[in-house]
Short mmCIF file of C-alpha atoms in Angstrom, two decimals:
data_model
loop_
_atom_site.label_atom_id
_atom_site.label_comp_id
_atom_site.label_asym_id
_atom_site.label_seq_id
_atom_site.Cartn_x
_atom_site.Cartn_y
_atom_site.Cartn_z
CA MET J 1 -0.27 0.08 -0.01
CA SER J 2 2.77 2.54 1.01
CA SER J 3 4.46 4.20 -2.04
CA LEU J 4 7.51 5.15 0.03
CA PRO J 5 11.12 4.37 -0.39
CA PRO J 6 11.81 0.89 1.10
CA GLU J 7 14.80 2.21 3.80
CA ILE J 8 11.28 4.15 5.04
CA GLU J 9 9.88 0.62 5.81
CA ASP J 10 13.54 -0.51 7.37
CA ARG J 11 13.38 2.45 10.06
CA ARG J 12 9.77 1.38 11.06
CA THR J 13 10.45 -1.88 11.41
CA ARG J 14 13.41 -0.94 13.78
CA ALA J 15 11.20 1.93 15.45
CA LYS J 16 8.07 -0.96 16.06
CA ALA J 17 10.56 -3.59 17.25
CA TRP J 18 12.07 -1.45 20.02
CA PHE J 19 8.57 -0.31 20.63
CA GLU J 20 7.17 -3.63 21.25
CA ASP J 21 10.48 -4.81 23.10
CA LEU J 22 10.19 -1.90 25.86
CA GLN J 23 6.14 -3.10 26.27
CA ILE J 24 7.16 -5.92 27.38
CA ARG J 25 9.48 -4.73 29.92
CA ILE J 26 7.19 -1.77 31.20
CA VAL J 27 4.64 -4.50 31.60
CA ALA J 28 6.86 -6.82 33.35
CA ALA J 29 8.04 -3.40 35.86
CA LEU J 30 4.48 -2.65 36.59
CA GLU J 31 3.41 -6.46 37.17
CA GLN J 32 6.37 -6.78 39.64
CA LEU J 33 4.96 -3.38 41.45
CA GLU J 34 1.87 -5.03 41.69
CA GLU J 35 3.50 -8.21 43.33
CA GLU J 36 5.56 -5.84 45.83
CA ALA J 37 2.21 -3.81 47.02
CA PRO J 38 1.97 -4.10 50.72
CA PRO J 39 -1.54 -6.11 51.51
CA GLU J 40 -1.89 -3.93 54.49
CA PHE J 41 -2.75 -1.04 52.27
CA TYR J 42 -3.96 -3.44 48.99
CA PRO J 43 -5.37 -6.55 50.40
CA GLU J 44 -6.61 -7.80 47.14
CA GLU J 45 -5.01 -10.52 44.92
CA PRO J 46 -2.15 -9.30 42.35
CA GLN J 47 -3.03 -9.31 39.03
CA ARG J 48 -1.71 -9.48 35.41
CA PHE J 49 -1.91 -7.46 32.09
CA ASP J 50 -4.72 -8.41 29.43
CA LEU J 51 -2.66 -8.49 26.10
CA ARG J 52 -5.10 -8.32 22.94
CA PRO J 53 -3.40 -8.34 19.77
CA TRP J 54 -5.36 -5.83 17.52
CA THR J 55 -6.11 -5.08 13.86
CA ARG J 56 -6.83 -1.92 11.90
CA GLU J 57 -10.09 -1.80 10.63
CA THR J 58 -8.57 0.98 7.47
CA GLY J 59 -4.93 0.45 5.64
CA VAL J 60 -2.68 -2.21 7.26
CA GLY J 61 -1.27 -3.10 10.56
CA GLY J 62 -2.67 -3.26 14.18
CA GLY J 63 -0.92 -3.80 17.57
CA ILE J 64 -0.87 -5.17 20.80
CA GLY J 65 -3.41 -3.62 23.56
CA GLY J 66 -1.67 -4.27 27.15
CA HIS J 67 -5.14 -3.70 29.57
CA PHE J 68 -4.36 -3.57 33.46
CA LYS J 69 -6.96 -3.37 36.53
CA GLY J 70 -5.23 -4.43 39.74
CA ARG J 71 -4.92 -3.61 43.36
CA LEU J 72 -1.74 -1.21 43.24
CA PHE J 73 -3.22 0.50 39.83
CA GLU J 74 -6.77 0.94 39.29
CA LYS J 75 -6.04 0.68 36.09
CA ALA J 76 -3.25 1.01 33.18
CA GLY J 77 -2.79 0.65 29.56
CA VAL J 78 0.90 -0.12 27.81
CA HIS J 79 -0.33 -0.11 23.88
CA THR J 80 1.99 -0.69 20.49
CA SER J 81 0.50 -0.16 17.00
CA ALA J 82 2.06 -0.15 13.81
CA ALA J 83 0.24 1.23 10.49
CA THR J 84 0.89 1.36 6.49
CA SER J 85 -1.82 3.33 5.61
CA ARG J 86 -2.87 6.91 3.92
CA PHE J 87 -3.89 9.99 5.25
CA SER J 88 -7.58 11.29 4.46
CA PRO J 89 -7.07 14.62 1.98
CA GLU J 90 -8.04 16.45 5.46
CA MET J 91 -5.51 14.94 7.42
CA ALA J 92 -2.62 15.48 4.47
CA LYS J 93 -3.07 18.73 4.59
CA GLU J 94 -1.68 18.55 8.40
CA MET J 95 1.16 16.18 7.83
CA PRO J 96 4.68 17.28 6.77
CA GLY J 97 5.30 15.55 3.24
CA ALA J 98 1.68 13.83 2.86
CA ASP J 99 0.79 17.21 0.43
CA LYS J 100 3.20 14.94 -2.01
CA ASP J 101 2.32 11.61 -1.54
CA PRO J 102 -0.66 10.89 1.42
CA SER J 103 1.16 7.26 1.92
CA TYR J 104 2.34 7.20 5.38
CA VAL J 105 3.94 4.30 7.82
CA SER J 106 4.09 4.72 11.82
CA ALA J 107 5.00 2.79 14.65
CA SER J 108 4.01 3.80 18.42
CA ILE J 109 3.75 3.08 22.01
CA SER J 110 1.72 4.57 24.25
CA LEU J 111 0.96 4.38 28.05
CA ILE J 112 -1.18 5.82 31.23
CA VAL J 113 -0.95 4.47 34.55
CA HIS J 114 -3.71 5.31 36.80
CA PRO J 115 -2.63 3.98 40.92
CA ARG J 116 -5.19 3.49 43.44
CA SER J 117 -3.38 5.41 45.68
CA PRO J 118 -3.66 9.34 45.90
CA ARG J 119 0.08 9.27 46.98
CA ILE J 120 1.28 7.80 44.02
CA PRO J 121 1.45 10.02 40.97
CA THR J 122 -0.95 9.45 37.36
CA VAL J 123 1.81 9.48 34.50
CA HIS J 124 1.57 9.48 30.54
CA MET J 125 4.46 7.95 28.12
CA ASN J 126 3.97 7.90 24.40
CA THR J 127 7.03 7.70 21.76
CA ARG J 128 6.26 7.18 18.38
CA PHE J 129 7.72 7.29 14.36
CA LEU J 130 5.62 8.82 11.78
CA SER J 131 7.03 8.85 8.56
CA THR J 132 5.46 10.52 4.66
CA ALA J 133 7.56 12.05 2.38
CA GLU J 134 9.49 13.01 5.28
CA SER J 135 10.13 11.28 8.66
CA TRP J 136 9.80 12.39 12.38
CA PHE J 137 9.91 11.22 15.95
CA GLY J 138 7.38 12.25 18.76
CA GLY J 139 6.50 11.74 22.33
CA GLY J 140 7.29 12.55 25.53
CA ALA J 141 6.48 11.98 29.56
CA ASP J 142 4.53 13.95 32.21
CA LEU J 143 3.55 13.23 35.56
CA THR J 144 0.25 14.31 37.41
CA PRO J 145 0.41 14.57 41.32
CA MET J 146 -3.03 14.00 42.68
CA VAL J 147 -2.68 15.79 46.03
CA ASP J 148 -1.84 19.51 46.74
CA GLU J 149 1.53 19.04 48.59
CA GLN J 150 3.04 17.32 45.15
CA ARG J 151 1.83 19.32 42.68
CA SER J 152 4.07 21.30 42.85
CA GLU J 153 8.24 21.18 41.04
CA GLU J 154 9.60 21.69 44.07
CA ALA J 155 7.92 18.34 45.03
CA ASP J 156 10.55 15.12 45.60
CA ASP J 157 8.26 13.56 42.89
CA ALA J 158 8.65 15.86 40.34
CA VAL J 159 12.58 17.03 41.02
CA LEU J 160 13.61 13.09 40.51
CA PHE J 161 11.22 12.58 37.16
CA HIS J 162 12.33 15.87 35.70
CA ALA J 163 15.69 14.67 36.35
CA ALA J 164 15.37 11.96 34.39
CA MET J 165 13.86 13.48 31.30
CA LYS J 166 17.00 15.45 31.39
CA ALA J 167 19.56 12.92 31.60
CA ALA J 168 17.50 11.53 28.61
CA CYS J 169 17.97 14.54 26.48
CA ASP J 170 21.59 15.89 27.46
CA PRO J 171 23.83 13.53 25.93
CA PHE J 172 22.23 14.30 22.67
CA ASP J 173 21.63 18.17 22.71
CA PRO J 174 21.86 20.45 25.80
CA ASP J 175 19.28 22.48 24.87
CA TRP J 176 16.65 19.81 24.27
CA HIS J 177 15.51 19.54 27.68
CA GLU J 178 14.96 22.93 28.29
CA THR J 179 12.76 23.37 24.91
CA TYR J 180 11.16 20.15 25.45
CA LYS J 181 9.97 20.90 28.95
CA ALA J 182 8.66 23.99 28.45
CA TRP J 183 6.56 22.68 25.35
CA CYS J 184 5.45 20.22 27.79
CA ASP J 185 4.51 22.65 29.95
CA GLU J 186 2.45 24.58 27.20
CA TYR J 187 0.71 21.21 25.59
CA PHE J 188 -0.56 19.99 28.93
CA TYR J 189 -2.27 23.12 29.93
CA LEU J 190 -5.93 23.24 30.42
CA PRO J 191 -7.06 26.87 29.02
CA HIS J 192 -9.98 26.70 30.16
CA ARG J 193 -9.53 25.80 34.01
CA LYS J 194 -6.29 28.45 33.32
CA GLU J 195 -4.37 25.33 34.97
CA THR J 196 -1.37 22.81 34.37
CA ARG J 197 -2.29 19.19 33.75
CA GLY J 198 0.70 18.11 35.97
CA VAL J 199 4.03 18.71 36.62
CA GLY J 200 5.24 18.13 33.57
CA GLY J 201 8.07 16.36 31.68
CA ILE J 202 9.22 16.58 28.33
CA PHE J 203 6.98 17.20 25.09
CA TYR J 204 8.55 16.45 21.19
CA ASP J 205 6.97 16.30 18.06
CA ARG J 206 7.87 16.39 14.49
CA HIS J 207 11.40 15.86 15.48
CA ASN J 208 13.80 15.41 13.14
CA SER J 209 17.66 16.74 13.68
CA GLY J 210 18.49 15.20 10.10
CA ASP J 211 20.19 12.22 11.74
CA PHE J 212 18.02 9.47 11.86
CA GLU J 213 19.89 6.97 13.94
CA LYS J 214 20.50 10.32 16.86
CA ASP J 215 16.95 10.93 16.92
CA PHE J 216 16.10 6.93 17.42
CA ALA J 217 18.75 7.03 19.98
CA PHE J 218 16.82 10.21 21.86
CA THR J 219 13.43 8.45 21.43
CA ARG J 220 14.76 5.12 22.76
CA ALA J 221 16.57 7.03 25.86
CA VAL J 222 13.00 8.44 26.81
CA GLY J 223 11.69 5.05 27.10
CA GLU J 224 14.90 3.60 29.46
CA ALA J 225 14.08 6.92 31.53
CA PHE J 226 10.90 6.30 31.99
CA LEU J 227 11.20 3.02 32.76
CA ASP J 228 14.06 3.58 35.16
CA VAL J 229 12.08 6.42 37.40
CA TYR J 230 8.48 5.75 37.46
CA PRO J 231 9.20 2.53 39.85
CA LYS J 232 11.25 4.28 41.83
CA ILE J 233 8.44 6.75 42.67
CA VAL J 234 6.22 4.19 43.18
CA ARG J 235 8.19 2.35 45.31
CA HIS J 236 8.86 5.38 47.50
CA ARG J 237 4.85 5.93 47.76
CA MET J 238 3.07 3.00 47.62
CA SER J 239 3.43 2.40 51.37
CA GLU J 240 1.91 5.52 52.58
CA PRO J 241 -1.72 5.80 53.62
CA TRP J 242 -4.25 7.96 52.46
CA THR J 243 -7.48 9.61 53.86
CA GLU J 244 -11.07 10.43 52.09
CA GLN J 245 -9.75 13.58 51.40
CA ASP J 246 -6.63 12.70 49.37
CA ARG J 247 -9.34 10.12 47.50
CA MET J 248 -11.27 13.44 46.49
CA GLU J 249 -8.55 15.68 45.40
CA GLN J 250 -7.59 12.39 43.50
CA LEU J 251 -10.86 12.17 41.19
CA VAL J 252 -11.28 15.55 40.72
CA ARG J 253 -7.74 15.95 38.95
CA ARG J 254 -8.85 12.64 37.19
CA GLY J 255 -11.44 14.88 35.94
CA ARG J 256 -8.92 17.19 34.64
CA TYR J 257 -7.57 14.64 32.97
CA VAL J 258 -10.43 13.43 31.33
CA GLU J 259 -10.91 16.97 30.13
CA PHE J 260 -7.82 17.44 28.38
CA ASN J 261 -7.86 14.27 26.73
CA LEU J 262 -11.08 14.73 25.26
CA LEU J 263 -11.26 18.19 24.57
CA TYR J 264 -6.97 18.80 23.64
CA ASP J 265 -5.46 15.78 23.45
CA ARG J 266 -3.46 15.24 19.63
CA GLY J 267 -2.44 11.92 19.74
CA THR J 268 -6.44 10.89 21.26
CA MET J 269 -7.74 12.78 18.01
CA PHE J 270 -5.22 11.18 15.87
CA GLY J 271 -5.82 7.73 16.54
CA LEU J 272 -10.06 8.81 16.35
CA ARG J 273 -9.11 10.44 12.54
CA ALA J 274 -6.74 7.53 11.19
CA GLY J 275 -8.97 4.81 12.31
CA GLY J 276 -7.23 3.39 15.54
CA ASN J 277 -8.00 0.74 18.02
CA ILE J 278 -11.04 2.78 20.43
CA ASP J 279 -10.24 0.97 23.37
CA THR J 280 -6.83 1.48 22.93
CA ILE J 281 -7.49 5.15 22.41
CA LEU J 282 -9.31 5.61 25.46
CA SER J 283 -7.97 3.61 27.82
CA SER J 284 -6.47 6.89 29.03
CA MET J 285 -9.63 7.59 30.67
CA PRO J 286 -9.61 7.02 34.37
CA PRO J 287 -11.44 4.32 36.16
CA VAL J 288 -13.43 6.76 38.23
CA ALA J 289 -13.33 10.53 38.53
CA ALA J 290 -15.27 13.31 39.78
CA TRP J 291 -16.63 16.86 39.52
CA THR J 292 -17.01 19.32 42.08
#
């Protein structure tokens, strides 16, 4: 179906293999944390991911949806996808290189984790490769603490998370972290609330330095940084008691999460418009939320 050069397909194949390997390792890490959760706070039996292969309804491709509901993580999703398809005329106008040829190939990993404990921050991470006549990477990771005392860049979890993202960026370009951190703060902002979704992280899109190997290595570094830092945050917080007030704060914060993902999130809009899997696209929705 694609009329793109063979080297583009080779790049997508490599990216797809990396994202699928990362999915396996993230799933294993989250399942290990589920096992470690102290029973005095999480008395239910530990659960495991439900891995569901899916096939695209349009174009060629599909992926593996990793769905989870457990005792430590009330809801989580770790999903991979890949596609060979053509943009609609409307979408082609928005994509670099697609005005010449609407064919594209893509591969991605996307995850969301909604912990049961209000003391553990929600986290989101995705990285992707997309190529029309032009190729680029996109993605990032961001942290959303649920209780007031943690919703500051000076809080322990935020400091640790930002340091991990900076360490992923700095070996490739000392300016990237500052640029992509600012982009994250701008992107994950709710204009109607006049507030950010969380404490940020990094966000990048249409990233093409002109050196594919460098950009691919950077995207891998972002995935490795997430896999290293988030389990540390979870282990630090999962034995802390919480109150009903903490839980209500969490549910209200989750409501903000819903508002952002349905009103502003590019990934949600792209996935729905491009014929992606609805179950994986909308798995970012929290299992319970509140508005006051």
